[in-house]
Short mmCIF file of C-alpha atoms in Angstrom, two decimals:
data_model
loop_
_atom_site.label_atom_id
_atom_site.label_comp_id
_atom_site.label_asym_id
_atom_site.label_seq_id
_atom_site.Cartn_x
_atom_site.Cartn_y
_atom_site.Cartn_z
CA MET A 1 -155.47 124.85 0.12
CA TYR A 2 -155.79 123.78 3.75
CA MET A 3 -152.11 124.37 4.36
CA LYS A 4 -152.69 127.56 6.30
CA ARG A 5 -155.25 125.94 8.54
CA ASN A 6 -153.00 122.97 9.23
CA ILE A 7 -150.13 125.19 10.26
CA ILE A 8 -152.46 127.11 12.60
CA LEU A 9 -153.71 123.80 13.97
CA PHE A 10 -150.15 122.71 14.66
CA PHE A 11 -149.55 125.88 16.64
CA VAL A 12 -152.80 125.52 18.55
CA ILE A 13 -151.77 122.05 19.71
CA LEU A 14 -148.29 123.26 20.58
CA CYS A 15 -149.64 126.22 22.56
CA GLY A 16 -152.11 123.96 24.33
CA PHE A 17 -149.40 121.55 25.35
CA VAL A 18 -146.98 124.24 26.46
CA LEU A 19 -149.65 126.04 28.50
CA GLN A 20 -150.83 122.81 30.07
CA THR A 21 -147.36 121.77 31.19
CA THR A 22 -146.24 125.19 32.42
CA LEU A 23 -148.73 127.96 33.11
CA PHE A 24 -151.60 125.78 34.26
CA GLN A 25 -149.28 123.63 36.35
CA ALA A 26 -148.28 126.81 38.16
CA LEU A 27 -151.93 127.84 38.52
CA ASN A 28 -153.10 124.48 39.84
CA PHE A 29 -155.71 124.09 42.55
CA GLY A 30 -154.70 121.52 45.10
CA GLY A 31 -152.36 119.85 42.64
CA ILE A 32 -154.99 119.53 39.93
CA SER A 33 -154.55 121.23 36.59
CA PRO A 34 -157.01 121.41 33.68
CA ASN A 35 -156.75 119.24 30.59
CA ILE A 36 -156.29 121.69 27.71
CA LEU A 37 -155.43 119.04 25.14
CA ILE A 38 -158.81 117.39 25.58
CA ILE A 39 -160.53 120.73 24.99
CA ILE A 40 -158.63 121.10 21.72
CA THR A 41 -159.26 117.52 20.63
CA VAL A 42 -162.98 117.66 21.39
CA SER A 43 -163.44 121.10 19.81
CA TYR A 44 -161.74 120.13 16.57
CA GLY A 45 -163.55 116.80 16.61
CA PHE A 46 -167.06 118.20 16.46
CA MET A 47 -166.17 121.34 14.50
CA TYR A 48 -164.55 119.58 11.58
CA GLY A 49 -165.72 116.01 11.80
CA LYS A 50 -164.29 112.62 12.59
CA LYS A 51 -161.17 112.76 10.50
CA TYR A 52 -159.92 116.03 11.91
CA GLY A 53 -160.75 114.92 15.44
CA MET A 54 -158.76 111.76 14.94
CA ILE A 55 -155.68 113.52 13.64
CA VAL A 56 -155.77 116.23 16.30
CA GLY A 57 -156.32 113.64 19.02
CA PHE A 58 -153.50 111.50 17.74
CA LEU A 59 -151.08 114.44 17.66
CA CYS A 60 -152.05 115.65 21.15
CA GLY A 61 -151.72 112.18 22.61
CA PHE A 62 -148.46 111.55 20.84
CA LEU A 63 -146.97 114.75 22.24
CA MET A 64 -147.94 113.59 25.72
CA ASP A 65 -146.45 110.17 25.04
CA ILE A 66 -143.11 111.57 23.97
CA PHE A 67 -142.77 113.75 27.04
CA TYR A 68 -144.60 111.99 29.82
CA GLY A 69 -145.76 108.58 28.64
CA ASN A 70 -144.10 105.38 29.69
CA VAL A 71 -145.30 103.60 26.57
CA LEU A 72 -145.23 105.34 23.22
CA GLY A 73 -148.71 105.34 21.68
CA PHE A 74 -150.77 104.89 24.84
CA TYR A 75 -152.19 108.40 25.22
CA ALA A 76 -152.25 108.74 21.44
CA LEU A 77 -154.68 105.83 21.26
CA ILE A 78 -157.00 107.25 23.94
CA TYR A 79 -157.06 110.72 22.41
CA LEU A 80 -157.48 109.24 18.93
CA TYR A 81 -160.71 107.52 19.92
CA ILE A 82 -161.98 110.54 21.87
CA GLY A 83 -161.41 112.70 18.79
CA ALA A 84 -163.15 110.19 16.55
CA ALA A 85 -166.11 109.81 18.90
CA ASN A 86 -166.62 113.56 19.05
CA GLY A 87 -166.56 113.72 15.27
CA VAL A 88 -169.89 111.89 15.31
CA PHE A 89 -171.50 114.99 16.82
CA HIS A 90 -170.35 117.13 13.92
CA SER A 91 -173.80 116.93 12.34
CA ILE A 92 -175.57 118.55 15.32
CA PHE A 93 -172.99 121.24 15.93
CA PHE A 94 -174.02 124.90 15.82
CA GLN A 95 -171.55 127.68 16.49
CA GLU A 96 -173.89 129.67 18.73
CA ASP A 97 -174.53 126.76 21.04
CA ILE A 98 -172.13 126.43 24.00
CA LYS A 99 -174.06 123.68 25.79
CA LEU A 100 -173.02 120.91 23.41
CA PRO A 101 -169.27 121.63 23.65
CA LEU A 102 -169.44 121.81 27.43
CA LEU A 103 -171.37 118.57 27.58
CA LEU A 104 -169.01 116.82 25.18
CA ILE A 105 -165.90 118.03 26.98
CA PHE A 106 -167.42 116.91 30.28
CA GLY A 107 -168.12 113.46 28.86
CA SER A 108 -164.80 113.14 27.06
CA ASP A 109 -162.75 114.20 30.06
CA PHE A 110 -164.59 111.69 32.22
CA VAL A 111 -163.98 108.91 29.70
CA TYR A 112 -160.32 109.92 29.49
CA CYS A 113 -159.85 109.98 33.27
CA PHE A 114 -161.72 106.74 33.72
CA THR A 115 -159.63 104.99 31.07
CA CYS A 116 -156.47 106.29 32.69
CA TYR A 117 -157.65 105.05 36.08
CA VAL A 118 -158.50 101.58 34.81
CA LEU A 119 -155.39 101.08 32.70
CA LEU A 120 -152.80 102.84 34.84
CA TYR A 121 -154.14 102.33 38.36
CA LEU A 122 -156.73 99.59 38.63
CA LEU A 123 -154.46 97.11 36.87
CA ARG A 124 -151.79 97.82 39.49
CA ARG A 125 -154.23 96.85 42.28
CA ARG A 126 -155.28 100.38 43.24
CA PHE A 127 -158.92 99.58 43.93
CA ASP A 128 -160.12 102.67 45.77
CA PHE A 129 -162.02 104.16 42.84
CA LEU A 130 -164.01 106.58 44.98
CA PHE A 131 -160.83 108.18 46.28
CA TYR A 132 -159.53 108.78 42.77
CA LEU A 133 -162.96 109.97 41.63
CA LYS A 134 -163.07 112.50 44.42
CA HIS A 135 -159.46 113.64 44.37
CA ILE A 136 -158.43 113.47 40.71
CA ILE A 137 -161.22 112.82 38.24
CA PHE A 138 -163.91 115.15 39.52
CA PRO A 139 -161.65 118.16 40.26
CA GLU A 140 -159.99 117.78 36.87
CA ILE A 141 -163.34 117.77 35.07
CA VAL A 142 -164.62 120.80 36.94
CA TYR A 143 -161.44 122.76 36.34
CA THR A 144 -161.37 121.74 32.68
CA ILE A 145 -164.98 122.85 32.18
CA PHE A 146 -164.17 126.15 33.86
CA VAL A 147 -161.22 126.74 31.56
CA THR A 148 -163.29 125.67 28.54
CA VAL A 149 -165.57 128.65 29.04
CA PHE A 150 -162.59 130.89 28.24
CA ILE A 151 -160.66 128.78 25.75
CA TYR A 152 -163.50 127.46 23.60
CA PRO A 153 -164.59 130.91 22.29
CA CYS A 154 -160.96 131.58 21.31
CA ILE A 155 -160.80 128.36 19.27
CA LEU A 156 -164.18 129.17 17.75
CA VAL A 157 -163.16 132.68 16.72
CA LEU A 158 -159.86 131.40 15.36
CA ASN A 159 -161.56 128.79 13.22
CA ARG A 160 -164.22 131.17 12.00
CA THR A 161 -161.51 133.61 10.90
CA MET A 162 -159.66 130.80 9.15
CA ASP A 163 -162.80 129.76 7.32
CA ASP A 164 -163.44 133.34 6.23
CA VAL A 165 -159.88 133.66 4.98
CA GLU A 166 -160.18 130.42 3.05
CA ARG A 167 -163.48 131.43 1.51
CA GLY A 168 -161.81 134.64 0.42
CA ASP A 169 -159.07 132.61 -1.26
CA HIS A 170 -161.62 130.62 -3.22
CA LYS A 171 -163.20 133.77 -4.56
CA VAL A 172 -159.88 134.98 -5.89
CA VAL A 173 -159.16 131.62 -7.51
CA MET B 1 -175.63 128.54 7.49
CA SER B 2 -172.10 128.80 8.74
CA PRO B 3 -169.23 127.77 6.53
CA VAL B 4 -168.03 125.30 9.13
CA VAL B 5 -171.12 123.14 8.80
CA LYS B 6 -171.23 123.30 5.03
CA ARG B 7 -167.65 122.16 4.50
CA LYS B 8 -167.29 119.47 1.86
CA ARG B 9 -165.07 116.44 2.18
CA ASP B 10 -161.74 116.47 0.43
CA LYS B 11 -162.01 114.49 -2.76
CA PHE B 12 -158.79 112.56 -2.51
CA SER B 13 -159.03 111.60 1.18
CA ILE B 14 -159.33 108.14 2.74
CA PRO B 15 -162.63 107.30 4.50
CA SER B 16 -162.49 108.04 8.18
CA LYS B 17 -163.01 104.46 9.32
CA TYR B 18 -159.88 103.36 7.50
CA LEU B 19 -157.97 106.30 8.94
CA LEU B 20 -159.11 105.24 12.41
CA LEU B 21 -157.96 101.71 11.72
CA ILE B 22 -154.59 102.84 10.40
CA LEU B 23 -153.92 105.19 13.32
CA THR B 24 -155.01 102.53 15.81
CA CYS B 25 -152.58 100.09 14.22
CA VAL B 26 -149.82 102.73 14.43
CA CYS B 27 -150.51 103.22 18.14
CA VAL B 28 -150.62 99.51 18.88
CA ALA B 29 -147.44 98.95 16.89
CA LEU B 30 -145.67 101.73 18.79
CA MET B 31 -146.80 100.26 22.10
CA ALA B 32 -145.60 96.83 21.05
CA VAL B 33 -142.26 98.24 19.99
CA THR B 34 -141.72 100.06 23.29
CA PHE B 35 -142.78 97.02 25.26
CA LEU B 36 -140.88 94.33 23.43
CA THR B 37 -137.66 96.06 22.49
CA ASP B 38 -135.24 98.40 24.17
CA TYR B 39 -136.04 101.09 21.66
CA SER B 40 -135.81 104.52 23.20
CA ALA B 41 -137.49 107.43 21.49
CA LEU B 42 -134.23 109.36 21.32
CA PRO B 43 -134.54 110.84 17.81
CA LEU B 44 -138.12 111.89 18.57
CA ASN B 45 -137.06 113.27 21.94
CA LYS B 46 -134.44 115.40 20.23
CA LEU B 47 -136.87 116.70 17.65
CA VAL B 48 -139.60 117.77 20.08
CA GLY B 49 -136.90 119.16 22.36
CA TYR B 50 -136.11 121.84 19.82
CA VAL B 51 -139.76 122.67 19.15
CA VAL B 52 -141.40 122.55 22.57
CA VAL B 53 -138.77 123.06 25.26
CA PRO B 54 -137.83 126.69 24.42
CA PHE B 55 -141.51 127.65 24.73
CA GLN B 56 -141.84 125.75 27.98
CA SER B 57 -138.80 127.46 29.50
CA GLY B 58 -140.20 130.87 28.65
CA VAL B 59 -143.78 130.28 29.69
CA SER B 60 -142.88 128.49 32.90
CA ARG B 61 -140.96 131.55 33.98
CA ILE B 62 -144.07 133.70 33.39
CA GLY B 63 -146.28 131.12 35.10
CA THR B 64 -144.07 130.99 38.16
CA TRP B 65 -144.04 134.77 38.31
CA MET B 66 -147.84 134.90 38.15
CA SER B 67 -148.42 132.30 40.81
CA VAL B 68 -145.93 134.00 43.10
CA ARG B 69 -147.80 137.32 42.64
CA MET B 70 -151.11 135.61 43.39
CA ASP B 71 -149.76 134.02 46.53
CA GLU B 72 -148.36 137.35 47.62
CA LEU B 73 -151.71 139.10 47.36
CA GLY B 74 -153.48 136.43 49.36
CA GLU B 75 -150.87 136.27 52.04
CA LEU B 76 -150.38 139.97 52.62
CA ARG B 77 -153.02 140.20 55.34
CA ILE B 78 -151.84 137.08 57.11
CA ILE B 79 -148.31 138.35 56.98
CA LEU B 80 -149.23 141.58 58.75
CA GLU B 81 -150.73 139.66 61.64
CA GLU B 82 -147.82 137.30 61.68
CA ASN B 83 -145.44 140.21 61.81
CA GLN B 84 -146.77 141.24 65.21
CA GLU B 85 -146.43 137.76 66.64
CA LEU B 86 -143.00 137.32 65.17
CA LYS B 87 -141.68 140.47 66.80
CA GLN B 88 -142.58 139.04 70.17
CA GLN B 89 -140.98 135.77 69.26
CA ILE B 90 -137.75 137.46 68.27
CA ALA B 91 -137.27 138.66 71.81
CA GLU B 92 -137.72 135.17 73.18
CA LEU B 93 -135.55 133.62 70.53
CA THR B 94 -132.63 135.91 71.12
CA VAL B 95 -132.36 134.45 74.58
CA GLN B 96 -132.65 130.92 73.28
CA ASN B 97 -130.14 131.61 70.55
CA THR B 98 -127.29 132.26 72.94
CA GLN B 99 -127.99 128.93 74.52
CA LEU B 100 -128.07 127.15 71.18
CA GLN B 101 -124.78 128.66 70.10
CA GLN B 102 -123.15 126.70 72.83
CA ASP B 103 -124.89 123.50 71.79
CA LYS B 104 -123.73 124.01 68.25
CA TYR B 105 -120.09 123.50 69.09
CA GLU B 106 -120.98 120.19 70.59
CA LEU B 107 -123.07 119.21 67.58
CA ASN B 108 -120.32 120.05 65.12
CA ASN B 109 -117.96 117.75 66.91
CA LEU B 110 -120.46 114.92 66.85
CA ARG B 111 -121.18 115.46 63.14
CA GLU B 112 -117.56 115.05 62.29
CA LEU B 113 -117.61 111.72 64.03
CA TYR B 114 -120.59 110.48 62.06
CA LYS B 115 -119.90 112.09 58.69
CA LEU B 116 -123.27 110.91 57.40
CA ASP B 117 -124.04 114.00 55.43
CA GLU B 118 -120.72 113.96 53.67
CA GLN B 119 -121.32 110.69 51.88
CA TYR B 120 -122.75 112.01 48.67
CA SER B 121 -121.25 115.44 48.55
CA GLY B 122 -118.29 113.86 46.77
CA TYR B 123 -120.24 113.16 43.58
CA GLU B 124 -120.08 115.66 40.77
CA LYS B 125 -123.40 117.43 40.42
CA VAL B 126 -125.03 119.86 38.03
CA GLY B 127 -127.92 122.21 38.82
CA ALA B 128 -131.06 122.27 36.67
CA ARG B 129 -134.32 124.17 36.67
CA ILE B 130 -137.77 122.58 36.42
CA ILE B 131 -139.50 124.00 33.37
CA ALA B 132 -142.63 121.85 32.96
CA ARG B 133 -144.70 119.31 34.82
CA ASP B 134 -146.62 116.24 33.74
CA SER B 135 -149.58 117.19 31.56
CA GLY B 136 -151.92 114.76 33.30
CA ASN B 137 -152.97 114.68 36.92
CA TRP B 138 -152.22 111.00 37.46
CA PHE B 139 -148.45 111.13 37.70
CA HIS B 140 -146.12 113.86 38.85
CA ALA B 141 -143.11 113.60 36.63
CA PHE B 142 -141.43 116.82 35.56
CA THR B 143 -139.10 118.16 32.89
CA ILE B 144 -135.80 119.89 33.63
CA ASN B 145 -133.95 122.20 31.28
CA LYS B 146 -130.78 120.16 30.81
CA GLY B 147 -130.20 117.12 28.65
CA THR B 148 -127.53 115.10 26.86
CA ASP B 149 -125.80 118.32 25.81
CA ASP B 150 -124.98 118.99 29.45
CA GLY B 151 -123.69 115.49 30.05
CA LEU B 152 -126.83 114.02 31.55
CA ALA B 153 -127.99 110.47 30.84
CA VAL B 154 -130.89 108.21 31.66
CA ASP B 155 -130.83 106.73 35.21
CA MET B 156 -128.89 109.58 36.74
CA ASN B 157 -130.12 110.40 40.25
CA VAL B 158 -131.74 113.74 41.00
CA ILE B 159 -131.52 115.32 44.45
CA ALA B 160 -132.66 118.58 46.02
CA GLY B 161 -132.14 120.03 49.45
CA GLY B 162 -130.11 117.03 50.52
CA GLY B 163 -132.80 114.46 49.74
CA LEU B 164 -133.63 112.15 46.87
CA VAL B 165 -136.04 113.54 44.27
CA GLY B 166 -135.97 110.78 41.67
CA ARG B 167 -134.12 109.73 38.58
CA ILE B 168 -134.02 110.61 34.89
CA VAL B 169 -136.16 108.27 32.81
CA ALA B 170 -136.21 109.95 29.41
CA ILE B 171 -133.91 112.46 27.84
CA GLY B 172 -133.48 114.77 24.86
CA SER B 173 -130.62 117.04 23.95
CA ASN B 174 -131.85 119.98 26.03
CA TRP B 175 -134.42 118.41 28.39
CA ALA B 176 -134.83 115.42 30.66
CA LYS B 177 -137.87 113.86 32.28
CA VAL B 178 -137.48 113.10 35.97
CA ASN B 179 -139.66 110.51 37.67
CA ALA B 180 -140.14 111.56 41.28
CA VAL B 181 -140.02 108.99 44.10
CA ILE B 182 -143.50 110.09 45.26
CA ASN B 183 -144.92 109.03 41.88
CA ASP B 184 -147.42 106.21 41.96
CA ASP B 185 -145.33 104.08 39.60
CA SER B 186 -142.05 104.57 41.46
CA ASN B 187 -140.39 101.92 43.62
CA VAL B 188 -137.07 102.54 45.33
CA SER B 189 -135.11 100.06 47.36
CA GLY B 190 -134.31 101.78 50.64
CA MET B 191 -132.56 101.05 53.89
CA VAL B 192 -133.16 102.14 57.46
CA LEU B 193 -129.93 103.84 58.38
CA ALA B 194 -129.91 102.87 62.05
CA SER B 195 -130.51 99.15 61.63
CA SER B 196 -129.60 98.53 57.96
CA ASP B 197 -132.96 96.87 57.36
CA ILE B 198 -133.95 96.84 53.70
CA LEU B 199 -137.38 98.14 52.72
CA MET B 200 -139.22 99.09 49.55
CA VAL B 201 -140.22 102.73 49.18
CA THR B 202 -143.30 102.96 46.96
CA GLY B 203 -144.86 106.22 45.86
CA SER B 204 -148.61 106.48 46.03
CA LEU B 205 -151.08 109.03 44.77
CA GLN B 206 -153.24 108.53 47.84
CA LEU B 207 -150.40 109.24 50.24
CA MET B 208 -149.18 112.14 48.12
CA GLU B 209 -152.20 114.12 49.36
CA GLU B 210 -150.79 114.11 52.87
CA GLY B 211 -147.21 114.63 51.68
CA THR B 212 -145.82 111.20 52.52
CA ILE B 213 -144.47 108.17 50.67
CA GLY B 214 -145.32 104.61 51.58
CA PHE B 215 -142.91 101.81 52.37
CA GLU B 216 -143.46 98.09 52.55
CA GLN B 217 -141.68 94.75 52.84
CA LEU B 218 -139.71 95.84 55.87
CA ILE B 219 -138.53 92.72 57.71
CA ASP B 220 -137.83 93.91 61.20
CA SER B 221 -138.05 90.89 63.44
CA GLN B 222 -136.15 92.57 66.28
CA ASN B 223 -138.53 95.55 66.35
CA THR B 224 -135.63 97.97 66.21
CA VAL B 225 -137.01 100.35 63.59
CA LYS B 226 -138.73 103.34 65.18
CA VAL B 227 -140.69 106.34 64.02
CA GLY B 228 -138.25 109.10 63.11
CA ASP B 229 -135.55 106.79 61.74
CA LYS B 230 -133.68 107.94 58.66
CA VAL B 231 -134.32 106.04 55.44
CA VAL B 232 -131.65 106.17 52.73
CA THR B 233 -131.27 104.47 49.36
CA SER B 234 -129.92 100.95 49.75
CA ASN B 235 -126.80 99.31 48.41
CA ILE B 236 -128.73 96.74 46.41
CA SER B 237 -130.65 99.21 44.24
CA ASP B 238 -129.47 99.01 40.66
CA LYS B 239 -130.56 102.54 39.69
CA TYR B 240 -129.98 104.64 42.79
CA LEU B 241 -126.64 105.48 44.34
CA PRO B 242 -126.28 104.23 47.92
CA SER B 243 -126.92 106.33 51.05
CA ILE B 244 -128.94 109.18 49.57
CA LEU B 245 -131.45 110.41 52.14
CA ILE B 246 -135.06 109.64 51.20
CA GLY B 247 -136.84 110.75 54.37
CA TYR B 248 -137.86 109.87 57.89
CA ILE B 249 -140.24 107.15 58.99
CA SER B 250 -143.48 108.67 60.25
CA GLU B 251 -145.65 105.60 60.76
CA ILE B 252 -145.06 101.84 61.08
CA ASN B 253 -147.73 99.15 60.86
CA GLN B 254 -147.46 95.40 61.17
CA ASP B 255 -148.69 93.68 57.99
CA SER B 256 -151.39 91.06 58.29
CA ASN B 257 -148.87 88.32 57.46
CA ASN B 258 -147.00 89.16 60.72
CA ILE B 259 -143.67 88.95 58.93
CA THR B 260 -143.26 92.25 57.19
CA LYS B 261 -144.08 95.80 58.15
CA SER B 262 -145.30 98.72 56.11
CA GLY B 263 -145.88 102.37 56.80
CA LYS B 264 -145.20 105.90 55.76
CA ILE B 265 -142.14 108.04 55.21
CA THR B 266 -142.02 111.84 55.32
CA PRO B 267 -139.76 112.77 52.40
CA ALA B 268 -136.76 114.99 52.99
CA VAL B 269 -137.64 117.01 49.90
CA ASP B 270 -140.53 119.46 49.64
CA PHE B 271 -142.04 118.21 46.36
CA GLU B 272 -144.75 120.88 46.33
CA HIS B 273 -142.37 123.76 45.93
CA LEU B 274 -139.57 122.18 43.98
CA GLU B 275 -137.99 124.56 41.47
CA GLU B 276 -134.32 123.76 41.22
CA VAL B 277 -132.73 120.34 41.48
CA LEU B 278 -129.25 118.84 41.38
CA VAL B 279 -128.41 115.97 39.05
CA ILE B 280 -125.62 113.62 40.12
CA LEU B 281 -123.47 113.04 37.05
CA LYS B 282 -122.79 109.40 37.90
CA THR B 283 -124.99 106.40 37.50
CA LYS B 284 -124.82 103.35 39.72
CA GLN B 285 -123.50 101.22 36.88
CA GLN B 286 -120.53 103.53 36.30
CA ILE B 287 -119.49 103.39 39.91
CA GLU B 288 -119.44 99.63 40.02
CA ASP B 289 -117.17 99.41 36.98
#
């Protein structure tokens, strides 16, 4: 029943990853590129609830691990929890409201960056947090939010169409 | 109400807290496996290689095209102004050029005596194109479009424009991930060419901003190492082939322990605008055999 949606989801993640590693790397500002995968994870998290957020997060993170992670499962774990946490906000999600998604993506991206800083940098005695805040974390969040304004409506429309199609299927059955 | 909000739970599904627990355990197990064993994700690498890499190759070409067009638009005005200045310069340079031609003969003779640049031209190399870059902003690894099918292997050295770029750390059948020497988690054992002093070249995100790499643990009790000295890969590195140019020393500072020195190196490679690289088809281990 949900087969169609899952296949679409798979392609959304794939597109997100491909765009993030190619197009947006070419369109970077001062070496900073936006985090598309977190937009996808967060969006699916609060649109479809905890479970979907978890699975999407896990897949996104795992893809990053395979290509760019040093340890398999590291990014998967971070994204998994971000997806799950955003699932909590499923109950207060309304399609017309763009403030909540922006706020959640802002928060999630910050949590993601901060975790990366602590686990990948602080533990290797890179203590200058303010430098990394100013040069990596903050630019990434701003750029990600900017890109969200364009990408989020696309995800929303896609999911709404999928839901309509599925509802149509039910009627026939 | 929208259908999204009203969606019911699947009847046969596991509660989300158990799913979270299971996936967490999977992640932790995977991390443990990668840490504790020598397991390399080769089958996975191959699988995703067939799914993702073809897309990446295509899109990266479009992306590069777009960014080049954008740069062109912005630079058009500057270029017009520059054009004027350059025309004047041409006149001056023509005079200088004649002088330099004479110097060149001398230089060629000296080069033949040194033969420094010839040291690694003997290795067999293969060209590769960069098709994707690290998805995060913390590290600057990149993916190239050749893999085991083209005879590449993990630990092979990657060079570009005569300088060291990095080495292959993960590989699939049609892609390979290259860890650049400017990366924050990269350490290369280097050597000052003039004095044969060993030093440790460590990439750093902070120094990357100004386009340099750091070095440390240079023991130079005679104070012979100067700014501008060539730094090459050392003989004692177990991953990098000897005598590949890394860059030139741009700053030296005495460490607080008064024994070692640290500083900065300007890399020989322009990492910002890297598009094509050369992979040396020999690893250090093979050569020693």
